[in-house]
CSV table of C-alpha atoms in Angstrom, one decimal:
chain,number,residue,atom,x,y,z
J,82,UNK,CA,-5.6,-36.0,-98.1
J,83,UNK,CA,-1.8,-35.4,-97.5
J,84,UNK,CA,-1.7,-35.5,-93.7
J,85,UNK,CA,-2.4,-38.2,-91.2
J,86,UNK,CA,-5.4,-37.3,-88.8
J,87,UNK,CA,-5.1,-36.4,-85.2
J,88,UNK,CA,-6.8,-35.1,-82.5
J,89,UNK,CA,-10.2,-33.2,-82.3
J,90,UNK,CA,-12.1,-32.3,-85.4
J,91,UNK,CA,-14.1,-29.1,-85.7
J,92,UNK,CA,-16.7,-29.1,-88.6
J,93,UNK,CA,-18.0,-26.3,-90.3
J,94,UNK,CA,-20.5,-26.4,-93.2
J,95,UNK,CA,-21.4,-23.9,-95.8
J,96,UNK,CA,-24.5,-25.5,-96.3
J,97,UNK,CA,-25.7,-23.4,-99.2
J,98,UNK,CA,-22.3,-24.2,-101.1
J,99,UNK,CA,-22.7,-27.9,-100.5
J,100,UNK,CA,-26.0,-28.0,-100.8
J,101,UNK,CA,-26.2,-25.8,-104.4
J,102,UNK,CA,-22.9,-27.4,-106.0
J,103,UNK,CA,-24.0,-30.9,-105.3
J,104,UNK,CA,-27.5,-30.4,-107.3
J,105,UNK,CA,-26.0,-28.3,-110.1
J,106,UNK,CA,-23.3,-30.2,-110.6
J,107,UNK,CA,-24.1,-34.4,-109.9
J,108,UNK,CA,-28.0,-33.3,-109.5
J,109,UNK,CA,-27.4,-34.8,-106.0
J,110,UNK,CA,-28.5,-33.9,-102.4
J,111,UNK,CA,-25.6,-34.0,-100.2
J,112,UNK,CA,-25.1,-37.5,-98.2
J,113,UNK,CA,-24.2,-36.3,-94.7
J,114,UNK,CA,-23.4,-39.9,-93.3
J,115,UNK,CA,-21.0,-40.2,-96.0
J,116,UNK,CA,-20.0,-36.9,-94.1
J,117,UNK,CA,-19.5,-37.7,-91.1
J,118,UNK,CA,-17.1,-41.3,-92.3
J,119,UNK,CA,-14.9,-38.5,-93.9
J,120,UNK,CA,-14.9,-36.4,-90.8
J,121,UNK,CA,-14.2,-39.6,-88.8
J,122,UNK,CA,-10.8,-40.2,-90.9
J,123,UNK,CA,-9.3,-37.0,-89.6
J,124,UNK,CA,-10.1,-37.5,-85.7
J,125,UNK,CA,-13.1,-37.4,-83.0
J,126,UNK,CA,-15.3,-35.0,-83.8
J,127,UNK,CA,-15.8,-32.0,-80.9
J,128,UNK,CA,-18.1,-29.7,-82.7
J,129,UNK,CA,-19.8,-30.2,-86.4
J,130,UNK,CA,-22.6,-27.1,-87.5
J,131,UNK,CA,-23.8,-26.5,-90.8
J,132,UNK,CA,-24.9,-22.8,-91.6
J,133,UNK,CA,-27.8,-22.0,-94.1
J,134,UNK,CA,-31.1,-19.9,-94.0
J,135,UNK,CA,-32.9,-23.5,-93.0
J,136,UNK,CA,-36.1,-22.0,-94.8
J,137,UNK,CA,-34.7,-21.6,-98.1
J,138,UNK,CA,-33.7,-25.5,-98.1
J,139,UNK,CA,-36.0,-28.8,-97.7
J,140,UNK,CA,-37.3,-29.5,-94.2
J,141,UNK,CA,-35.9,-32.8,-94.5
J,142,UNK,CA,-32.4,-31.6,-94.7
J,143,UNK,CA,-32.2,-30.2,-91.3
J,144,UNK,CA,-33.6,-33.8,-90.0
J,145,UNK,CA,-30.9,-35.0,-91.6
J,146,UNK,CA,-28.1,-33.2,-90.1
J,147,UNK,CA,-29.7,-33.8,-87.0
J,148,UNK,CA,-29.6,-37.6,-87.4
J,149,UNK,CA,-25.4,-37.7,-88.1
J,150,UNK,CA,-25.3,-34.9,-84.9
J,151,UNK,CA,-24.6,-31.8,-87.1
J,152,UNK,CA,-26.0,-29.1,-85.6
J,153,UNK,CA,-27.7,-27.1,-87.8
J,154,UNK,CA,-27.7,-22.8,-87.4
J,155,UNK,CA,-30.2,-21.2,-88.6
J,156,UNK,CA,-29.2,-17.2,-90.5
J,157,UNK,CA,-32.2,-15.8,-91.9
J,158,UNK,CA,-31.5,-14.2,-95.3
J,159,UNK,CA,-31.9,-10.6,-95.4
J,160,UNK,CA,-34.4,-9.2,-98.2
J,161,UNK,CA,-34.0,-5.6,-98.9
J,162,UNK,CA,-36.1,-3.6,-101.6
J,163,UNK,CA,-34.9,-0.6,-103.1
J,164,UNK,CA,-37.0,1.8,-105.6
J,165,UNK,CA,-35.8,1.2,-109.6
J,166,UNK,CA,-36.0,3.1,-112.4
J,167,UNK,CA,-38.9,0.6,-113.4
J,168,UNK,CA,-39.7,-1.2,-109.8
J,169,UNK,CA,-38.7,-2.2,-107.1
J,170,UNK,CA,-34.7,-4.0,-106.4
J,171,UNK,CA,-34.4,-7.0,-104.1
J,172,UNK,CA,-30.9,-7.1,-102.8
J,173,UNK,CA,-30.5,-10.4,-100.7
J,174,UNK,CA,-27.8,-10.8,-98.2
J,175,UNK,CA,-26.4,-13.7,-96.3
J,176,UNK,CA,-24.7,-13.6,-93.2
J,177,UNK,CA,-24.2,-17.2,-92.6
J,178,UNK,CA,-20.8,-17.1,-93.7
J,179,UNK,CA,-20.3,-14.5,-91.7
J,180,UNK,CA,-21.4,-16.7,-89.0
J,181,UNK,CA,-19.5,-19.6,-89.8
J,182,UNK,CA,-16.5,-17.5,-89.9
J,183,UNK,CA,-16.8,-15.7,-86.5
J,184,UNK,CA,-17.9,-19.0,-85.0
J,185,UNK,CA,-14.5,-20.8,-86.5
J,186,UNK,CA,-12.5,-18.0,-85.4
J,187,UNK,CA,-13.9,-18.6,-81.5
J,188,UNK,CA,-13.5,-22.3,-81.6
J,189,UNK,CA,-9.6,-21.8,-82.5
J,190,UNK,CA,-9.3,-19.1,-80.3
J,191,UNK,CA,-10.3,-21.4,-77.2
J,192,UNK,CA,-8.4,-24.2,-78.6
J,193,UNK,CA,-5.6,-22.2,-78.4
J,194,UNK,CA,-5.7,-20.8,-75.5
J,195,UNK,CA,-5.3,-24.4,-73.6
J,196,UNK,CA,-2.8,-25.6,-76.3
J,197,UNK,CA,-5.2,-27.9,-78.0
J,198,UNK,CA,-4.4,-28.6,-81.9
J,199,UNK,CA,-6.9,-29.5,-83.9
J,200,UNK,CA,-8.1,-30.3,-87.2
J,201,UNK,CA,-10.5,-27.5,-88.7
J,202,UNK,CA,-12.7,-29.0,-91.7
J,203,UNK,CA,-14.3,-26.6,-94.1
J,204,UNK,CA,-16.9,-27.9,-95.9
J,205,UNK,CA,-17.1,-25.3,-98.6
J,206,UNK,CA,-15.4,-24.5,-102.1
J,207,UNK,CA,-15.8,-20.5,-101.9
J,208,UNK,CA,-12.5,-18.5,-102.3
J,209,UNK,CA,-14.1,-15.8,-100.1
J,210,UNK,CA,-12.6,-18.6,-96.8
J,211,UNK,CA,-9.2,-18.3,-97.9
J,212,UNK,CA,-8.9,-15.2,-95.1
J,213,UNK,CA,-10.6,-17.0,-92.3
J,214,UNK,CA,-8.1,-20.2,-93.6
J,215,UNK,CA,-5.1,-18.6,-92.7
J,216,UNK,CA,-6.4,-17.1,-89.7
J,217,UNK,CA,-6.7,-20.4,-88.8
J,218,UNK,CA,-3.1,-22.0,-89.6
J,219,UNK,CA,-1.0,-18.8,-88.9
J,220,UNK,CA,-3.0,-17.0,-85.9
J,221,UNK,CA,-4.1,-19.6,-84.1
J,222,UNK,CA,-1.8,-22.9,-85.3
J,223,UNK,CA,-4.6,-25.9,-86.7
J,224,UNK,CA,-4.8,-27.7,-89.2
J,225,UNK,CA,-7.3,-26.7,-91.5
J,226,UNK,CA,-8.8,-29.4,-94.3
J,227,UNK,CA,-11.1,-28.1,-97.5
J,228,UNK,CA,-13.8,-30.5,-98.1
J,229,UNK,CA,-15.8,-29.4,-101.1
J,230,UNK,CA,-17.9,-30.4,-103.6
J,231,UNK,CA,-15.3,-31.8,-107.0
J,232,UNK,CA,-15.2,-29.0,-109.8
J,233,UNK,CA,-16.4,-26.3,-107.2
J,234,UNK,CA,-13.2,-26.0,-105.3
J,235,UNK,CA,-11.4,-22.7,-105.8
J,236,UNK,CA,-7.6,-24.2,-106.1
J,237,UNK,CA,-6.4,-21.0,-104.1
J,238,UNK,CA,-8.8,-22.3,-100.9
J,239,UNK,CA,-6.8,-25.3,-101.4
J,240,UNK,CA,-3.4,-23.7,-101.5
J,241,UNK,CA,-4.4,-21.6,-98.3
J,242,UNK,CA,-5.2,-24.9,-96.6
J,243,UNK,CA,-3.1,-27.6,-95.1
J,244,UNK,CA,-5.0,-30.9,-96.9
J,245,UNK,CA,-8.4,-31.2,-98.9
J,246,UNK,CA,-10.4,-34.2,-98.3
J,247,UNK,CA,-13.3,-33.4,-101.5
J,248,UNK,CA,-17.0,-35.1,-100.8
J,249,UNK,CA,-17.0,-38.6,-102.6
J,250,UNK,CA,-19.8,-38.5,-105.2
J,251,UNK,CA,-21.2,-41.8,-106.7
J,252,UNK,CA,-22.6,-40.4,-110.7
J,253,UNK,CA,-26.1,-42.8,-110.8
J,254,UNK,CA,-26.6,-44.2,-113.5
J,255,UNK,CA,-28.9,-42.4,-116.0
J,256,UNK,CA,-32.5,-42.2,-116.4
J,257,UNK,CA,-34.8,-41.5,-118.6
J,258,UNK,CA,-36.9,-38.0,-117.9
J,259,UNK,CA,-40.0,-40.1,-119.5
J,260,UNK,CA,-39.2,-42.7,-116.3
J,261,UNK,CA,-39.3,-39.8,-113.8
J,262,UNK,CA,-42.4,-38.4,-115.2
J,263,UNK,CA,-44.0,-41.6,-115.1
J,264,UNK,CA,-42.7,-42.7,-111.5
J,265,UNK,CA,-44.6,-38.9,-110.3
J,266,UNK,CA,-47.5,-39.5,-112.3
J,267,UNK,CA,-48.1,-42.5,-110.5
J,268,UNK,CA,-47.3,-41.5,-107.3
J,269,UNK,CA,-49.6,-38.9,-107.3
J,270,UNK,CA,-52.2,-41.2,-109.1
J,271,UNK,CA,-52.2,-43.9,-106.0
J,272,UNK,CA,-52.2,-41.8,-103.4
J,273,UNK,CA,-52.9,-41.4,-100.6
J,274,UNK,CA,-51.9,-37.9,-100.1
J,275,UNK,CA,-50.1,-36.4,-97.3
J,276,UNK,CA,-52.8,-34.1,-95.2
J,277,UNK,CA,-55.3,-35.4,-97.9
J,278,UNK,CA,-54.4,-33.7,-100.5
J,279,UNK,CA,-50.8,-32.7,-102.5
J,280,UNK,CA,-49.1,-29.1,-102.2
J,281,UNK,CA,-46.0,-28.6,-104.6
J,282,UNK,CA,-43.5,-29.1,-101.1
J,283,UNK,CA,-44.6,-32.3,-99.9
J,284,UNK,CA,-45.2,-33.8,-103.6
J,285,UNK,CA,-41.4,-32.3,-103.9
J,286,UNK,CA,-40.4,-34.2,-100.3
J,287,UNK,CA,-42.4,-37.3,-101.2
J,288,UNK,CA,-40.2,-37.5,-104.8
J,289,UNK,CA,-36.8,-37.1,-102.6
J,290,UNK,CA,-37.8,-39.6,-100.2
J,291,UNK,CA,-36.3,-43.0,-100.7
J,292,UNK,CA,-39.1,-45.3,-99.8
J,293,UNK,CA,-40.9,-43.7,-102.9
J,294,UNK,CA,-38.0,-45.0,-105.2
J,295,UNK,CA,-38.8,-42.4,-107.7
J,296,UNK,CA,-35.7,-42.7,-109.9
J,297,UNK,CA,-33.2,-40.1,-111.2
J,298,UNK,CA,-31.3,-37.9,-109.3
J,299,UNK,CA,-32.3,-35.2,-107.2
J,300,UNK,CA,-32.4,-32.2,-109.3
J,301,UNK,CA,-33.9,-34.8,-112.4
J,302,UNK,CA,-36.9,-34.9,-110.2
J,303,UNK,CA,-37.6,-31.5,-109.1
J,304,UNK,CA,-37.1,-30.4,-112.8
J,305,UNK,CA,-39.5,-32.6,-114.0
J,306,UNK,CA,-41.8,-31.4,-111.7
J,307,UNK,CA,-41.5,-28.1,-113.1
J,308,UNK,CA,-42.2,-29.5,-116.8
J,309,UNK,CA,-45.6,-31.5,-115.5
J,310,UNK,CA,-46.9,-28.6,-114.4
J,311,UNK,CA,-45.8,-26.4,-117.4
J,312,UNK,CA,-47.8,-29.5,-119.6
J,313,UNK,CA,-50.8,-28.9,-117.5
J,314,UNK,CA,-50.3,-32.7,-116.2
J,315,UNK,CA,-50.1,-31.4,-112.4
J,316,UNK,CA,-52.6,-28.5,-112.1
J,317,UNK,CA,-53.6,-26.6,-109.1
J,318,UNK,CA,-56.9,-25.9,-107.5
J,319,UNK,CA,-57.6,-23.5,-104.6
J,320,UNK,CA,-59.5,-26.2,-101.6
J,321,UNK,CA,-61.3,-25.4,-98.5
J,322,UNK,CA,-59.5,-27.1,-95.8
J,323,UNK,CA,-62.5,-27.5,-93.3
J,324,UNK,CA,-64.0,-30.7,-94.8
J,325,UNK,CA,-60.6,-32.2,-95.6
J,326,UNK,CA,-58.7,-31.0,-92.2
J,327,UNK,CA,-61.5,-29.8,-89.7
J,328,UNK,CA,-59.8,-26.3,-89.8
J,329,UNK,CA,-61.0,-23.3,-91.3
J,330,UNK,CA,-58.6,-21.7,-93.7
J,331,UNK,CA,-58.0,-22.5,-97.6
J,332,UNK,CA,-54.8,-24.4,-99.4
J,333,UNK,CA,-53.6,-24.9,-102.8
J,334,UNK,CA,-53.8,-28.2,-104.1
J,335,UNK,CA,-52.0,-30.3,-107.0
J,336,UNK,CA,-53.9,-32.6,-108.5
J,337,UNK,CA,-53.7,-34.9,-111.5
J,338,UNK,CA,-54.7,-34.7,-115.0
J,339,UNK,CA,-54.7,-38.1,-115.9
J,340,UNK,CA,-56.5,-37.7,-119.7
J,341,UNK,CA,-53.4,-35.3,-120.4
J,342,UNK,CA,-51.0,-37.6,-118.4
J,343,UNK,CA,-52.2,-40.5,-120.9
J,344,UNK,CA,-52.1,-38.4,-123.6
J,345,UNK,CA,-48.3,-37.4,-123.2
J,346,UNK,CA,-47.5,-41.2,-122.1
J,347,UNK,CA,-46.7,-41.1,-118.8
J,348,UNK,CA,-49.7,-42.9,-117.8
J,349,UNK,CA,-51.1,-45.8,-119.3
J,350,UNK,CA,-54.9,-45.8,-120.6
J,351,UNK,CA,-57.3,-48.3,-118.5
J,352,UNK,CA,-59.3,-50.8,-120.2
J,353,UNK,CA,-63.1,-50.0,-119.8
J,354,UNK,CA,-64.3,-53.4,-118.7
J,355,UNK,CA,-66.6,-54.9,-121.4
């Protein structure tokens, strides 16, 4: 940061950048409080949105964004299937930074018109900004910041901008997969379940959640619960959810395997009482 703050601040995030670089990079989910401090040290926030297809991403994340006031628009991804040689082609296209871009370009465009500078904040590290950047700075006069994820920053989204702020990421410390597995096993082991039973998403939320103190980061977790139910330690069972939930209608649960969790260590054997 190369400029002192001032003003208004008007946040836009590319939520799916963020959201993706942070897990593939540090294995992290984005820390939106730490977010908002950041925002904070440029000026009074007037507007903060984050743009995603919401249903592509945890439902946590958009209680989240709701809890630092980050308003969060939903941009349904378009699926579009086209005969192959073979089958058929699913071309996907996002218009949320489409959205972000038009909804930047309005924001300046009524700061302008009353003379109001302010500081624009990009959270994003995609090149394909650097247009609506210096639409920004040159059309409309403001300040523009990039705040993106470290080693996902295109350094010409930089140039185009006036400052970059990047996210602060704390590394954690490492951890053992063999401690994650175990930490699941468990968790899944004691119960009680959400609903009654497990499903894949709410063991997945239930592993994110902090209270749960599963350790590892984010994406450590997630993979491992890929690899216990490639090792047949998390299987799945189709259930009838009338007795369990009083509603007609069928679910697929996740249940344990505890003899193969014991088998590959991650749960200890009990002692049969003598």
């Amino acid at each position: 940061m190369n400029e002192q703050p001032r003003g208004e601040v008007a946040v836009f995030v590319d939520l799916e950048n963020l959201r993706y670089s942070m897990l593939n990079l540090y294995g992290l989910e984005p820390d939106f409080q730490s977010l908002l401090d950041k925002v904070r040290m440029h000026g009074r926030p007037s507007v903060m949105r984050a743009y995603a297809d919401f249903s592509e991403h945890p439902a946590s994340l958009r209680r989240q964004l709701q809890i630092v006031g980050i308003e969060a628009i939903n941009v349904p991804v378009k699926k579009i299937s086209k005969p192959g040689q073979q089958h058929a082609v699913e071309r996907i296209k996002n218009a949320a930074d489409m959205v972000l871009a038009l909804d930047a370009v309005l924001e300046a465009s009524d700061a302008d018109s009353v003379n109001n500078s302010k500081t624009f904040m990009l959270v994003t590290g995609d090149a394909d900004y650097i247009k609506l950047i210096t639409q920004l700075r040159n059309r409309f006069g403001q300040r523009v910041v990039v705040c993106g994820v470290p080693g996902s920053v295109s350094s010409d989204l930089i140039a185009a901008a006036n400052a970059e702020d990047l996210i602060n990421v704390q590394k954690p410390e490492p951890v053992s997969d063999e401690d994650v597995a175990s930490a699941i096993v468990r968790l899944v082991k004691r119960g009680p379940a959400p609903l009654k039973f497990w499903s894949m998403k709410v063991l997945d939320e239930w592993c994110q959640h902090e209270k749960n103190a599963i350790p590892g980061t984010a994406k450590q977790r997630r993979d491992m619960l890929r690899r216990l139910q490639q090792e047949d330690v998390l299987l799945k069972r189709e259930i009838d959810l009338l007795p369990v939930l009083g509603r007609r209608g069928h679910a697929n649960e996740t249940y344990l395997d505890e003899t193969k969790a014991v088998e590959l260590g991650y749960l200890k054997k009990e002692k049969t009482p003598q």
